[in-house]
Each structure stands twice: as C-alpha cells, then as structure tokens.
Amino acid sequence: MSFLVTPEKLQKQREQQRRAQERAAAKQKAKLACPEYRIKQLEKQRERQERQRAKASEKARMRPPVAKPLVAKKPLRSKGMAGKSRNKSEMSLHDRMAALGCICCINKGLIEPHTGSPVSIHHIHGRTSPEAHLYVLPLCQWHHDTPMGLDNQLNDKYQFVFPLHAKGADGGKVRWEEVNGSQISLLIEVHKLINATPKEIPSELQNLTTG
C-alpha cells in the first residue's frame, strides 16, 4: 500500500484548509459586526474585572495590617493644571484653533472648517515642555479622549473615528496616527488654515509652515 501524497491530493487539502479558514474568518467577522455580541463581550469583560477587584479586595482584607511610622504631614498645595500658564498670544491661538474645528473631522469630510463644532485643545508634547502651548491641535472629543462606545450606533458607521488617548482597547497614538497622520503634520496644516503668525508657530516648525 502506498502512502505517498500526490500533488493533486496536497492541493486539494490546501484548498480545504483555505476554505475552512475563510469560513472561520467570516463567522468571526459576522460576530464582531453584531451589536448584541459586542455588548455581551463587554459585559463579560466587566464581570471579569469585577471578579478580579473582589478577589483583590478579599486578599487585602485578609492581609494583617502593617504599622506605618508616624511622619509629619506636609500641607497640601493645589497646583491646578500642570504646566506654565498661557500668555495672551497663546490664548488667541487656541481660540482661533477652536473656531476652526477638529482637524481630523475636517480632513475626513465630516465637518466644514469654521462651523462651530466643539473641540478640545490637545497638547502634543504635554503642558510642561518648551513651547508646550504652541504644540497643540484642535480635536473633537471622539478624536481626543472619548471612545464612541460599543452601544453607540455611530461606532459601526465611523470605525475610523477613535480617541488619541487610549482608554482600554479603544484608541492609541500609533493606530491614531496611522489613520489621521502624524500630529506634527496636522499641526502644520492647522497653522496654514488659520494663518498663524510667526510667534504662534514653534521655532522648529517655522520653515515647514511658511515654506
């Protein structure tokens, strides 16, 4: 008896495997497209988190207390928002950016410039770096820090809209820039759309914006 696998039989096996993989992928895609399935997955995730929190709480309750050395408490001081305060020029810049609207929504054709859509002023390099208040972008809440959510009907229609600041599995800088472009390139685009003055443009971007 021969156990040799002929090329025809091998090709047939490969075709069967490919069709099986395609069926499995289509089935998984159909599941993910179903709002009820996604909501159930979200509920399962929340239940797991609740169980983990309850387990951690039980461990903490059973752990014997540890005496801490007495240390004189320092008076608390409120620093407000971290970083240097904005000057008048920077406040004017932010106001004109806010009037422009979300640069990502403009580029995706979701809104027209200067139509009054609300935005947040996102600091690209944080609020404490040099020229921090010049490295900013006008972003709507969906592109800035708020996921649409699994139960939002708009989520399926606008899958390309997600926040830069990740919350759980939603958003994140790498994927966000893959879809919307680098933050610096968007900043240069905003500068041109609002006719930014030289003092409103970070020093290292002067030539890129005006050139």
PDB file of C-alpha atoms in Angstrom:
ATOM      1  CA  MET A   1       0.000   0.000   0.000  1.00  0.00           C
ATOM      2  CA  SER A   2       1.392   3.409  -0.965  1.00  0.00           C
ATOM      3  CA  PHE A   3       1.223   6.302   1.457  1.00  0.00           C
ATOM      4  CA  LEU A   4       2.663   8.876  -0.934  1.00  0.00           C
ATOM      5  CA  VAL A   5       0.714  12.139  -1.157  1.00  0.00           C
ATOM      6  CA  THR A   6       0.232  13.201  -4.746  1.00  0.00           C
ATOM      7  CA  PRO A   7       0.448  16.879  -5.764  1.00  0.00           C
ATOM      8  CA  GLU A   8      -3.259  16.789  -6.610  1.00  0.00           C
ATOM      9  CA  LYS A   9      -4.179  15.469  -3.180  1.00  0.00           C
ATOM     10  CA  LEU A  10      -1.910  18.003  -1.481  1.00  0.00           C
ATOM     11  CA  GLN A  11      -3.516  20.825  -3.472  1.00  0.00           C
ATOM     12  CA  LYS A  12      -6.965  19.570  -2.511  1.00  0.00           C
ATOM     13  CA  GLN A  13      -6.011  19.535   1.181  1.00  0.00           C
ATOM     14  CA  ARG A  14      -4.711  23.074   0.921  1.00  0.00           C
ATOM     15  CA  GLU A  15      -7.938  24.223  -0.730  1.00  0.00           C
ATOM     16  CA  GLN A  16      -9.972  22.594   2.025  1.00  0.00           C
ATOM     17  CA  GLN A  17      -7.858  24.310   4.680  1.00  0.00           C
ATOM     18  CA  ARG A  18      -8.190  27.669   2.910  1.00  0.00           C
ATOM     19  CA  ARG A  19     -11.984  27.351   2.684  1.00  0.00           C
ATOM     20  CA  ALA A  20     -12.173  26.368   6.339  1.00  0.00           C
ATOM     21  CA  GLN A  21     -10.096  29.399   7.321  1.00  0.00           C
ATOM     22  CA  GLU A  22     -12.277  31.679   5.197  1.00  0.00           C
ATOM     23  CA  ARG A  23     -15.449  30.288   6.813  1.00  0.00           C
ATOM     24  CA  ALA A  24     -13.982  30.779  10.286  1.00  0.00           C
ATOM     25  CA  ALA A  25     -12.909  34.348   9.453  1.00  0.00           C
ATOM     26  CA  ALA A  26     -16.331  35.187   8.005  1.00  0.00           C
ATOM     27  CA  LYS A  27     -18.042  33.747  11.076  1.00  0.00           C
ATOM     28  CA  GLN A  28     -15.836  35.805  13.414  1.00  0.00           C
ATOM     29  CA  LYS A  29     -16.405  38.949  11.332  1.00  0.00           C
ATOM     30  CA  ALA A  30     -20.160  38.418  11.496  1.00  0.00           C
ATOM     31  CA  LYS A  31     -19.946  38.077  15.274  1.00  0.00           C
ATOM     32  CA  LEU A  32     -17.960  41.301  15.639  1.00  0.00           C
ATOM     33  CA  ALA A  33     -20.437  43.152  13.429  1.00  0.00           C
ATOM     34  CA  CYS A  34     -23.328  42.132  15.687  1.00  0.00           C
ATOM     35  CA  PRO A  35     -24.032  44.775  18.374  1.00  0.00           C
ATOM     36  CA  GLU A  36     -25.576  42.178  20.692  1.00  0.00           C
ATOM     37  CA  TYR A  37     -22.414  40.029  20.547  1.00  0.00           C
ATOM     38  CA  ARG A  38     -20.174  43.012  21.235  1.00  0.00           C
ATOM     39  CA  ILE A  39     -22.322  44.112  24.149  1.00  0.00           C
ATOM     40  CA  LYS A  40     -22.166  40.596  25.609  1.00  0.00           C
ATOM     41  CA  GLN A  41     -18.373  40.609  25.253  1.00  0.00           C
ATOM     42  CA  LEU A  42     -18.235  43.951  27.028  1.00  0.00           C
ATOM     43  CA  GLU A  43     -20.431  42.589  29.830  1.00  0.00           C
ATOM     44  CA  LYS A  44     -18.171  39.547  30.179  1.00  0.00           C
ATOM     45  CA  GLN A  45     -15.147  41.808  30.392  1.00  0.00           C
ATOM     46  CA  ARG A  46     -16.803  43.894  33.105  1.00  0.00           C
ATOM     47  CA  GLU A  47     -17.747  40.749  35.033  1.00  0.00           C
ATOM     48  CA  ARG A  48     -14.125  39.544  34.903  1.00  0.00           C
ATOM     49  CA  GLN A  49     -12.940  42.906  36.165  1.00  0.00           C
ATOM     50  CA  GLU A  50     -15.483  42.801  38.997  1.00  0.00           C
ATOM     51  CA  ARG A  51     -14.303  39.325  39.992  1.00  0.00           C
ATOM     52  CA  GLN A  52     -10.685  40.468  39.940  1.00  0.00           C
ATOM     53  CA  ARG A  53     -11.489  43.509  42.071  1.00  0.00           C
ATOM     54  CA  ALA A  54     -13.451  41.362  44.552  1.00  0.00           C
ATOM     55  CA  LYS A  55     -10.567  38.884  44.772  1.00  0.00           C
ATOM     56  CA  ALA A  56      -8.031  41.670  45.328  1.00  0.00           C
ATOM     57  CA  SER A  57     -10.288  43.236  47.960  1.00  0.00           C
ATOM     58  CA  GLU A  58     -10.615  39.907  49.779  1.00  0.00           C
ATOM     59  CA  LYS A  59      -6.823  39.444  49.784  1.00  0.00           C
ATOM     60  CA  ALA A  60      -6.339  42.943  51.148  1.00  0.00           C
ATOM     61  CA  ARG A  61      -8.912  42.289  53.879  1.00  0.00           C
ATOM     62  CA  MET A  62      -7.195  39.073  54.980  1.00  0.00           C
ATOM     63  CA  ARG A  63      -3.724  40.664  54.985  1.00  0.00           C
ATOM     64  CA  PRO A  64      -2.641  41.720  58.508  1.00  0.00           C
ATOM     65  CA  PRO A  65      -2.269  45.472  58.942  1.00  0.00           C
ATOM     66  CA  VAL A  66       1.241  46.897  58.840  1.00  0.00           C
ATOM     67  CA  ALA A  67       2.103  49.646  61.262  1.00  0.00           C
ATOM     68  CA  LYS A  68       3.401  52.726  59.477  1.00  0.00           C
ATOM     69  CA  PRO A  69       5.903  55.089  61.057  1.00  0.00           C
ATOM     70  CA  LEU A  70       4.488  58.416  62.078  1.00  0.00           C
ATOM     71  CA  VAL A  71       5.528  61.118  59.643  1.00  0.00           C
ATOM     72  CA  ALA A  72       4.613  64.754  59.921  1.00  0.00           C
ATOM     73  CA  LYS A  73       2.217  65.656  57.149  1.00  0.00           C
ATOM     74  CA  LYS A  74       3.145  68.454  54.814  1.00  0.00           C
ATOM     75  CA  PRO A  75       0.449  70.961  53.953  1.00  0.00           C
ATOM     76  CA  LEU A  76      -1.161  70.242  50.590  1.00  0.00           C
ATOM     77  CA  ARG A  77      -0.837  72.835  47.887  1.00  0.00           C
ATOM     78  CA  SER A  78      -3.044  72.959  44.838  1.00  0.00           C
ATOM     79  CA  LYS A  79      -1.013  73.374  41.663  1.00  0.00           C
ATOM     80  CA  GLY A  80      -4.012  73.380  39.359  1.00  0.00           C
ATOM     81  CA  MET A  81      -3.305  72.233  35.804  1.00  0.00           C
ATOM     82  CA  ALA A  82       0.323  71.144  35.451  1.00  0.00           C
ATOM     83  CA  GLY A  83       2.485  73.365  33.316  1.00  0.00           C
ATOM     84  CA  LYS A  84       3.032  77.043  32.622  1.00  0.00           C
ATOM     85  CA  SER A  85       0.056  79.352  32.183  1.00  0.00           C
ATOM     86  CA  ARG A  86      -0.814  80.561  28.685  1.00  0.00           C
ATOM     87  CA  ASN A  87       0.029  84.082  27.597  1.00  0.00           C
ATOM     88  CA  LYS A  88      -2.299  86.289  25.543  1.00  0.00           C
ATOM     89  CA  SER A  89      -0.805  85.205  22.225  1.00  0.00           C
ATOM     90  CA  GLU A  90      -1.231  81.527  23.084  1.00  0.00           C
ATOM     91  CA  MET A  91      -4.821  82.060  24.248  1.00  0.00           C
ATOM     92  CA  SER A  92      -5.598  83.835  20.970  1.00  0.00           C
ATOM     93  CA  LEU A  93      -4.029  80.956  19.034  1.00  0.00           C
ATOM     94  CA  HIS A  94      -6.137  78.395  20.914  1.00  0.00           C
ATOM     95  CA  ASP A  95      -9.310  80.429  20.362  1.00  0.00           C
ATOM     96  CA  ARG A  96      -8.721  80.505  16.591  1.00  0.00           C
ATOM     97  CA  MET A  97      -7.975  76.794  16.540  1.00  0.00           C
ATOM     98  CA  ALA A  98     -11.189  76.120  18.435  1.00  0.00           C
ATOM     99  CA  ALA A  99     -13.108  78.216  15.908  1.00  0.00           C
ATOM    100  CA  LEU A 100     -11.568  76.167  13.084  1.00  0.00           C
ATOM    101  CA  GLY A 101     -12.933  72.844  14.403  1.00  0.00           C
ATOM    102  CA  CYS A 102     -11.495  69.338  14.703  1.00  0.00           C
ATOM    103  CA  ILE A 103      -8.729  68.980  12.110  1.00  0.00           C
ATOM    104  CA  CYS A 104      -9.293  65.197  11.821  1.00  0.00           C
ATOM    105  CA  CYS A 105     -13.025  65.622  11.164  1.00  0.00           C
ATOM    106  CA  ILE A 106     -12.242  68.309   8.570  1.00  0.00           C
ATOM    107  CA  ASN A 107      -9.798  66.025   6.756  1.00  0.00           C
ATOM    108  CA  LYS A 108     -12.307  63.133   6.789  1.00  0.00           C
ATOM    109  CA  GLY A 109     -15.034  65.364   5.328  1.00  0.00           C
ATOM    110  CA  LEU A 110     -17.210  65.040   8.424  1.00  0.00           C
ATOM    111  CA  ILE A 111     -17.390  68.803   9.043  1.00  0.00           C
ATOM    112  CA  GLU A 112     -16.546  72.019   7.246  1.00  0.00           C
ATOM    113  CA  PRO A 113     -13.979  74.421   8.749  1.00  0.00           C
ATOM    114  CA  HIS A 114     -15.318  77.200  10.991  1.00  0.00           C
ATOM    115  CA  THR A 115     -18.764  75.661  11.507  1.00  0.00           C
ATOM    116  CA  GLY A 116     -18.750  75.915  15.297  1.00  0.00           C
ATOM    117  CA  SER A 117     -18.118  72.257  16.132  1.00  0.00           C
ATOM    118  CA  PRO A 118     -16.840  71.969  19.746  1.00  0.00           C
ATOM    119  CA  VAL A 119     -13.212  70.915  20.264  1.00  0.00           C
ATOM    120  CA  SER A 120     -10.633  70.290  22.965  1.00  0.00           C
ATOM    121  CA  ILE A 121      -7.134  71.769  22.715  1.00  0.00           C
ATOM    122  CA  HIS A 122      -4.814  68.755  22.743  1.00  0.00           C
ATOM    123  CA  HIS A 123      -1.181  69.308  23.822  1.00  0.00           C
ATOM    124  CA  ILE A 124       1.057  67.187  21.613  1.00  0.00           C
ATOM    125  CA  HIS A 125       4.065  67.188  23.988  1.00  0.00           C
ATOM    126  CA  GLY A 126       2.243  67.760  27.269  1.00  0.00           C
ATOM    127  CA  ARG A 127       1.992  71.049  29.167  1.00  0.00           C
ATOM    128  CA  THR A 128       5.476  71.323  30.653  1.00  0.00           C
ATOM    129  CA  SER A 129       7.786  71.038  27.617  1.00  0.00           C
ATOM    130  CA  PRO A 130       9.265  74.126  25.897  1.00  0.00           C
ATOM    131  CA  GLU A 131       6.668  75.949  23.766  1.00  0.00           C
ATOM    132  CA  ALA A 132       4.086  73.441  25.046  1.00  0.00           C
ATOM    133  CA  HIS A 133       1.131  75.759  24.330  1.00  0.00           C
ATOM    134  CA  LEU A 134       2.218  76.126  20.699  1.00  0.00           C
ATOM    135  CA  TYR A 135       2.308  72.361  20.091  1.00  0.00           C
ATOM    136  CA  VAL A 136      -1.465  71.914  20.198  1.00  0.00           C
ATOM    137  CA  LEU A 137      -4.250  70.551  17.982  1.00  0.00           C
ATOM    138  CA  PRO A 138      -7.997  71.230  17.916  1.00  0.00           C
ATOM    139  CA  LEU A 139      -9.694  67.830  18.325  1.00  0.00           C
ATOM    140  CA  CYS A 140     -13.301  66.795  18.943  1.00  0.00           C
ATOM    141  CA  GLN A 141     -13.931  64.554  21.936  1.00  0.00           C
ATOM    142  CA  TRP A 142     -14.143  61.432  19.734  1.00  0.00           C
ATOM    143  CA  HIS A 143     -10.675  62.078  18.265  1.00  0.00           C
ATOM    144  CA  HIS A 144      -9.252  63.304  21.578  1.00  0.00           C
ATOM    145  CA  ASP A 145     -10.181  61.194  24.599  1.00  0.00           C
ATOM    146  CA  THR A 146     -13.717  59.759  24.390  1.00  0.00           C
ATOM    147  CA  PRO A 147     -14.494  56.400  22.708  1.00  0.00           C
ATOM    148  CA  MET A 148     -17.853  56.203  20.964  1.00  0.00           C
ATOM    149  CA  GLY A 149     -18.643  53.007  22.866  1.00  0.00           C
ATOM    150  CA  LEU A 150     -19.926  49.603  21.807  1.00  0.00           C
ATOM    151  CA  ASP A 151     -23.556  50.577  22.280  1.00  0.00           C
ATOM    152  CA  ASN A 152     -23.325  53.664  20.065  1.00  0.00           C
ATOM    153  CA  GLN A 153     -24.883  53.087  16.650  1.00  0.00           C
ATOM    154  CA  LEU A 154     -22.398  55.528  15.110  1.00  0.00           C
ATOM    155  CA  ASN A 155     -19.487  53.284  16.092  1.00  0.00           C
ATOM    156  CA  ASP A 156     -20.070  50.848  13.218  1.00  0.00           C
ATOM    157  CA  LYS A 157     -20.506  53.644  10.690  1.00  0.00           C
ATOM    158  CA  TYR A 158     -17.456  55.616  11.800  1.00  0.00           C
ATOM    159  CA  GLN A 159     -14.937  52.921  12.702  1.00  0.00           C
ATOM    160  CA  PHE A 160     -12.125  55.264  11.644  1.00  0.00           C
ATOM    161  CA  VAL A 161     -13.058  57.708  14.439  1.00  0.00           C
ATOM    162  CA  PHE A 162     -11.436  56.819  17.770  1.00  0.00           C
ATOM    163  CA  PRO A 163      -9.533  58.704  20.505  1.00  0.00           C
ATOM    164  CA  LEU A 164      -5.836  59.536  20.548  1.00  0.00           C
ATOM    165  CA  HIS A 165      -5.706  58.984  24.303  1.00  0.00           C
ATOM    166  CA  ALA A 166      -6.380  55.266  24.668  1.00  0.00           C
ATOM    167  CA  LYS A 167      -8.972  54.024  27.146  1.00  0.00           C
ATOM    168  CA  GLY A 168      -8.795  50.252  27.404  1.00  0.00           C
ATOM    169  CA  ALA A 169      -8.790  48.760  23.909  1.00  0.00           C
ATOM    170  CA  ASP A 170     -10.015  51.962  22.271  1.00  0.00           C
ATOM    171  CA  GLY A 171      -7.650  54.339  20.528  1.00  0.00           C
ATOM    172  CA  GLY A 172      -3.943  54.838  20.988  1.00  0.00           C
ATOM    173  CA  LYS A 173      -1.264  57.044  19.405  1.00  0.00           C
ATOM    174  CA  VAL A 174       0.208  54.523  16.932  1.00  0.00           C
ATOM    175  CA  ARG A 175      -3.072  53.465  15.323  1.00  0.00           C
ATOM    176  CA  TRP A 176      -4.439  57.022  15.559  1.00  0.00           C
ATOM    177  CA  GLU A 177      -1.522  58.457  13.561  1.00  0.00           C
ATOM    178  CA  GLU A 178      -1.776  55.647  11.014  1.00  0.00           C
ATOM    179  CA  VAL A 179      -5.350  56.756  10.288  1.00  0.00           C
ATOM    180  CA  ASN A 180      -5.085  60.540  10.754  1.00  0.00           C
ATOM    181  CA  GLY A 181      -1.441  61.357  10.013  1.00  0.00           C
ATOM    182  CA  SER A 182       1.315  62.492  12.354  1.00  0.00           C
ATOM    183  CA  GLN A 183       0.416  65.116  14.911  1.00  0.00           C
ATOM    184  CA  ILE A 184       3.150  67.456  13.649  1.00  0.00           C
ATOM    185  CA  SER A 185       1.882  67.267  10.050  1.00  0.00           C
ATOM    186  CA  LEU A 186      -1.633  68.030  11.314  1.00  0.00           C
ATOM    187  CA  LEU A 187      -0.280  70.976  13.315  1.00  0.00           C
ATOM    188  CA  ILE A 188       1.400  72.419  10.220  1.00  0.00           C
ATOM    189  CA  GLU A 189      -1.882  72.044   8.347  1.00  0.00           C
ATOM    190  CA  VAL A 190      -3.767  73.853  11.131  1.00  0.00           C
ATOM    191  CA  HIS A 191      -1.216  76.692  11.080  1.00  0.00           C
ATOM    192  CA  LYS A 192      -1.892  77.248   7.392  1.00  0.00           C
ATOM    193  CA  LEU A 193      -5.672  77.064   7.754  1.00  0.00           C
ATOM    194  CA  ILE A 194      -5.753  79.743  10.478  1.00  0.00           C
ATOM    195  CA  ASN A 195      -2.931  81.874   9.002  1.00  0.00           C
ATOM    196  CA  ALA A 196      -0.839  81.545  12.146  1.00  0.00           C
ATOM    197  CA  THR A 197       1.644  84.326  12.813  1.00  0.00           C
ATOM    198  CA  PRO A 198       5.361  83.535  13.302  1.00  0.00           C
ATOM    199  CA  LYS A 199       5.143  83.956  17.086  1.00  0.00           C
ATOM    200  CA  GLU A 200       2.315  81.373  17.155  1.00  0.00           C
ATOM    201  CA  ILE A 201       4.433  78.722  15.426  1.00  0.00           C
ATOM    202  CA  PRO A 202       7.046  76.637  17.303  1.00  0.00           C
ATOM    203  CA  SER A 203      10.566  77.679  16.363  1.00  0.00           C
ATOM    204  CA  GLU A 204      11.499  74.335  14.831  1.00  0.00           C
ATOM    205  CA  LEU A 205       8.430  74.424  12.547  1.00  0.00           C
ATOM    206  CA  GLN A 206       8.847  77.955  11.232  1.00  0.00           C
ATOM    207  CA  ASN A 207      10.380  76.932   7.898  1.00  0.00           C
ATOM    208  CA  LEU A 208       7.994  73.995   7.406  1.00  0.00           C
ATOM    209  CA  THR A 209       4.900  76.148   7.903  1.00  0.00           C
ATOM    210  CA  THR A 210       5.951  79.242   5.981  1.00  0.00           C
ATOM    211  CA  GLY A 211       7.981  77.497   3.296  1.00  0.00           C
TER     212      GLY A 211
END
